[in-house]
Coordinates of C-alpha atoms in Angstrom, one line a residue:
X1183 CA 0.0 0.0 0.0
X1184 CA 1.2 3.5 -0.6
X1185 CA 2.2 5.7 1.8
X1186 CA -0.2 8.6 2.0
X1187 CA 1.6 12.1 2.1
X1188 CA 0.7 14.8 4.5
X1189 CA 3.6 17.3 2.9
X1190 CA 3.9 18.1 -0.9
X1191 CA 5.9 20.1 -1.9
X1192 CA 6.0 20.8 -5.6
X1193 CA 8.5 22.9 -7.6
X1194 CA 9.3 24.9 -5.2
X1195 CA 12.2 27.9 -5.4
X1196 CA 13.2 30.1 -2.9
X1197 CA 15.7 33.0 -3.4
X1198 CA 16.6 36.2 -0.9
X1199 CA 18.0 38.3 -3.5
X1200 CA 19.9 37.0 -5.8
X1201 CA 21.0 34.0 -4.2
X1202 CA 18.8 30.8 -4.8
X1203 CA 18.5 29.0 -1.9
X1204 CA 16.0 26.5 -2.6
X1205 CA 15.9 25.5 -6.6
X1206 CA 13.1 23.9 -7.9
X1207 CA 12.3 21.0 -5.2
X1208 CA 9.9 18.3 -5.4
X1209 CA 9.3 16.3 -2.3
X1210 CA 6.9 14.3 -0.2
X1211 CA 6.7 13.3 3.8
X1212 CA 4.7 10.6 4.5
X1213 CA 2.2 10.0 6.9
X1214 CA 3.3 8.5 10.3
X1215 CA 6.9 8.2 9.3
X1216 CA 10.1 10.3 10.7
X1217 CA 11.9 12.0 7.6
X1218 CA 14.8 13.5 8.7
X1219 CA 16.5 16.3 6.6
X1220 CA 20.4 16.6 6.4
X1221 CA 22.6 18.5 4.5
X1222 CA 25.8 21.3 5.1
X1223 CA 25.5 24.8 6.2
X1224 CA 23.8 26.8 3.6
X1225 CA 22.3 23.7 2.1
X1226 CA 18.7 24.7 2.4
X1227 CA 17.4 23.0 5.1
X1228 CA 16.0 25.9 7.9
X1229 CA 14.8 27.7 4.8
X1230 CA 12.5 24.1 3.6
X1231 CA 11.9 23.7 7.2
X1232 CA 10.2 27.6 7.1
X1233 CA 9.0 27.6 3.7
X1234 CA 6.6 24.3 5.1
X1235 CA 5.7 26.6 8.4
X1236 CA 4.9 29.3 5.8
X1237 CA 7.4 31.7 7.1
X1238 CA 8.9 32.0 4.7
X1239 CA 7.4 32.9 1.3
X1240 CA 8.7 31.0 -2.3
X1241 CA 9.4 32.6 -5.4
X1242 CA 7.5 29.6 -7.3
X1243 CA 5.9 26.0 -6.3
X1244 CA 3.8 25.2 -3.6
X1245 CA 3.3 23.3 -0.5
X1246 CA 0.3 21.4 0.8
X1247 CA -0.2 19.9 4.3
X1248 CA -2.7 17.3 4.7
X1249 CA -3.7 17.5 1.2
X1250 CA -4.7 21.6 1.2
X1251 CA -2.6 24.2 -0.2
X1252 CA -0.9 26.5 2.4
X1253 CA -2.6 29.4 1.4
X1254 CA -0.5 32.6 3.5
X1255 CA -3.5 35.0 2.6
X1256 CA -5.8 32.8 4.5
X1257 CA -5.4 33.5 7.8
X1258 CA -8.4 31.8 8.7
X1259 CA -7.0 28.7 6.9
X1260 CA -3.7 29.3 8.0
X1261 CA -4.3 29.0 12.2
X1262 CA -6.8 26.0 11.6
X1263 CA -3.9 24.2 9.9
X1264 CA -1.2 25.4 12.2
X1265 CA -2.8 24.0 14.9
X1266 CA -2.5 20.6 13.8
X1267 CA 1.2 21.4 14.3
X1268 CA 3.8 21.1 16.7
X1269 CA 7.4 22.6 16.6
X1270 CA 10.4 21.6 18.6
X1271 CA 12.8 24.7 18.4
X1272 CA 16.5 23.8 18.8
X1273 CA 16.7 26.2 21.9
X1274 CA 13.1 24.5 23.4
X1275 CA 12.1 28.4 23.7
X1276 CA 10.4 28.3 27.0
X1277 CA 9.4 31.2 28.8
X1278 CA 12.0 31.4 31.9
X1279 CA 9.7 33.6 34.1
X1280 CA 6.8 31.2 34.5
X1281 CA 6.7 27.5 35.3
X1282 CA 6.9 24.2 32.8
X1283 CA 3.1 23.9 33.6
X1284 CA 2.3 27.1 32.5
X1285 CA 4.5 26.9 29.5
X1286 CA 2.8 24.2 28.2
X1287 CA -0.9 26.1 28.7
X1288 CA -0.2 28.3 26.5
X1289 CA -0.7 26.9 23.1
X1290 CA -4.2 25.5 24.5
X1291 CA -4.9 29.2 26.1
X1292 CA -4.3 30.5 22.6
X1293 CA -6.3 27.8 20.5
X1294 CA -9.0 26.3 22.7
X1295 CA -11.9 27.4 24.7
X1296 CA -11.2 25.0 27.4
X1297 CA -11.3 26.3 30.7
X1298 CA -8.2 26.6 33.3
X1299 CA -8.9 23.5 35.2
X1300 CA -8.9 21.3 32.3
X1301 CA -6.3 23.0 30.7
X1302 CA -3.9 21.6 33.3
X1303 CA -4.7 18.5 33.6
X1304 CA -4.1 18.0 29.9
X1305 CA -0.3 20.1 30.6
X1306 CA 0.4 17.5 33.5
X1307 CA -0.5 14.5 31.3
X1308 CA 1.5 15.8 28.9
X1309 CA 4.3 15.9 31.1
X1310 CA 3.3 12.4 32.3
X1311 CA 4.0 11.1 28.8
X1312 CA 7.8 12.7 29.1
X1313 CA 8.3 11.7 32.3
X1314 CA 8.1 15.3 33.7
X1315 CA 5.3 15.1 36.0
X1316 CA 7.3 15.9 38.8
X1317 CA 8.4 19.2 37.0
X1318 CA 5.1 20.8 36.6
X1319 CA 5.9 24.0 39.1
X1320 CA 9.5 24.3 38.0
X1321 CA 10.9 27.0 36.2
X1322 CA 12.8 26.1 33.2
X1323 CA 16.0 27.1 34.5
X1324 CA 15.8 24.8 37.1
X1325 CA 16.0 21.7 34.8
X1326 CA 19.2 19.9 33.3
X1327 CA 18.9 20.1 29.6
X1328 CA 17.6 17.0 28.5
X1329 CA 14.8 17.9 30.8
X1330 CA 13.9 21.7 29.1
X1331 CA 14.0 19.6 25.9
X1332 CA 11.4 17.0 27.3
X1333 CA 9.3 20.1 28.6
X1334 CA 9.5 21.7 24.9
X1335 CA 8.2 18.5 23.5
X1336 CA 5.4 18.2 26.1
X1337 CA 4.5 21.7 24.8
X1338 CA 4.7 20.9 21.6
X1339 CA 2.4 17.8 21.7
X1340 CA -0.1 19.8 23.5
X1341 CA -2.6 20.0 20.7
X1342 CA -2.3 16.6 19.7
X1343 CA -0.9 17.5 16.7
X1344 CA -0.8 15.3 13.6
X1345 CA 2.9 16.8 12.4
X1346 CA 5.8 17.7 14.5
X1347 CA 9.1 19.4 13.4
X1348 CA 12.0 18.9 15.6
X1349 CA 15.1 21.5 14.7
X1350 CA 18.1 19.8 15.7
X1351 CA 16.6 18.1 19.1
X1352 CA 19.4 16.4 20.2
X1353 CA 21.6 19.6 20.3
X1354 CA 23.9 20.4 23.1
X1355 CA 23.1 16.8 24.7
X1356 CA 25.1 14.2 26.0
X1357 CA 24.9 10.4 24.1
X1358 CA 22.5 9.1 26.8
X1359 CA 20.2 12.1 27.1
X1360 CA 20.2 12.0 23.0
X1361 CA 19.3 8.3 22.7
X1362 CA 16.5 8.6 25.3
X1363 CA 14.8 11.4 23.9
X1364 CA 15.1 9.9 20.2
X1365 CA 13.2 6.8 22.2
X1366 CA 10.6 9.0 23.1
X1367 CA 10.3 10.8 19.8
X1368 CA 9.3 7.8 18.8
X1369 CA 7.5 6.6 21.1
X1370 CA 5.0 9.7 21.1
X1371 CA 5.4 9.2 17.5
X1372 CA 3.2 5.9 17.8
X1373 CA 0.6 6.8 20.8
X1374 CA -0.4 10.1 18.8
X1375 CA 0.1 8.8 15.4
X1376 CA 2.1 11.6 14.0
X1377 CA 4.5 12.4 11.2
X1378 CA 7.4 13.8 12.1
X1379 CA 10.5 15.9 10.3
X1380 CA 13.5 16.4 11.9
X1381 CA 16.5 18.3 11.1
X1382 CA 19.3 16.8 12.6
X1383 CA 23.3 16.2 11.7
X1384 CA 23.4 13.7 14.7
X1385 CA 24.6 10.3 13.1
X1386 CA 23.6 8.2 15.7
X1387 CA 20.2 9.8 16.1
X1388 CA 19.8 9.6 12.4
X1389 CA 19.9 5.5 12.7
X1390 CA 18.1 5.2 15.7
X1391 CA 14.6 7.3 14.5
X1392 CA 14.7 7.7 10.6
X1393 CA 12.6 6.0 8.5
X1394 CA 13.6 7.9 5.4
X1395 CA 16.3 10.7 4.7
X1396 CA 16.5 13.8 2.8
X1397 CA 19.8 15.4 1.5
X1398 CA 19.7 18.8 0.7
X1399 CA 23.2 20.4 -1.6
X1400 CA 23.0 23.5 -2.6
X1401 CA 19.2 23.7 -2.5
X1402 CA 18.3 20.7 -4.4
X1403 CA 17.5 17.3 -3.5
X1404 CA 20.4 14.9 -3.9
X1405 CA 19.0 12.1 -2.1
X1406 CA 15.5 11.1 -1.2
X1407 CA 15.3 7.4 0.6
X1408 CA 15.8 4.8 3.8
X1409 CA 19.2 5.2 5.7
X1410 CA 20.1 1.5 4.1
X1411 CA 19.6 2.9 0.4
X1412 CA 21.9 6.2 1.7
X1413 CA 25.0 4.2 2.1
X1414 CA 24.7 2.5 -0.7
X1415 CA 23.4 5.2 -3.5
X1416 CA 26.3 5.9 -5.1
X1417 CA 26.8 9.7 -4.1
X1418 CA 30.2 10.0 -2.6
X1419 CA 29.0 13.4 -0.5
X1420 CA 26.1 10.9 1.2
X1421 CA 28.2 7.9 1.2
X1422 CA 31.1 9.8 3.0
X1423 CA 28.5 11.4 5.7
X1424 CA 27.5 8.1 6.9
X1425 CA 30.8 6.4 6.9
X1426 CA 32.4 9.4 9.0
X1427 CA 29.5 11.9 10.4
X1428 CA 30.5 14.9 8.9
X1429 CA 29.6 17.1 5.5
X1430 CA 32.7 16.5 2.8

């Protein structure tokens, strides 16, 4: 059975100025998968990763999520499908001033009519499913970092959303810290049934949650596939990534 996409992207270029940073790319996520998308500085990747959020705006091509063009004059159109989104920034971008619990009301603040009550018990089950219960009255600046990043994701799953984008999760943590939260990537992955993108250059992250790969070079697609199929595709730049971890 075919996979069924949730992101098309079709043609799409993106220049600032006169630099082209994204050049004509076709390309499909697929539903309940992780894609994870690689590539060197100034490859493209934060500019695919915001042309999908729609903030950033192409030159030519299009993108549609869950089937429906991302229509940026539509802000009615816009928020509905937004909200069937999750992001989880590099940096976790918590508010320091007020506690993990209240962090994590705020998307539901924002997008529901629920009222207070049952707006935290949905932010301490949340942090249940992270392993964060304990946390719910701490500031973020009292956690380690492999516990912010947990909190981030617990506010990033708030909605129960259907697509998450991680940018470079496993960022500034240590091997053990990086392989659990890659477990619980996927593991929210299957209780919520989402599809999720990840931008990562974390080799050992890369095997332990990729289903497929995307490998951006100089703003076009040189590799669209399964980790197995990257190491054996005949690209010496791809090739050489997975045999020593770093861009050639």
């Amino acid at each position: 059975m075919k996979p069924v996409p949730v992101i098309e992207i079709k043609g799409l270029v993106t220049r600032f100025g006169e630099r082209t940073i994204l050049d004509n790319v076709d390309l499909d996520f697929y539903q309940n998968e992780v894609t994870v998308i690689l590539g060197g500085s100034g490859s493209g990747k934060t500019t695919l990763l915001k042309s999908i959020l729609g903030l950033v705006t192409p030159q030519a091509g299009e993108v549609k999520l869950f089937g429906q063009e991302f229509d940026l004059e539509n802000e009615v159109a816009v928020n509905t499908t937004l909200q069937r989104i999750g992001v989880l920034f590099q940096n976790g971008a918590l508010l320091n001033s007020i506690s993990v619990l209240e962090n994590l009301a705020i998307p539901l603040e924002q997008h529901t009519k629920l009222n207070p009550a049952l707006i935290q018990r949905i932010g301490r089950v949340k942090l249940g499913m992270v392993g964060l219960a304990h946390a719910a009255h701490q500031l973020p600046s009292e956690l380690s970092g492999g516990m912010r990043k947990r909190a981030a994701l617990a506010r990033s799953i708030a909605l129960d959303p259907e697509l998450l984008f991680c940018d470079e999760p496993s960022a500034g943590l240590d091997p053990i810290t990086s392989a659990a939260l890659d477990e619980l990537i996927l593991t929210l992955r299957d209780q919520l049934q989402m599809s999720i993108v990840v931008v990562t250059h974390e080799l050992a992250s890369i095997h332990r949650i990729a289903d497929r790969i995307v490998f951006l070079d100089e703003g076009k697609i040189l590799f669209h596939g399964s980790v197995p199929e990257a190491k054996k595709c005949g690209l010496e730049v791809v090739e050489n990534f997975f045999k020593v971890g770093t861009f050639s």
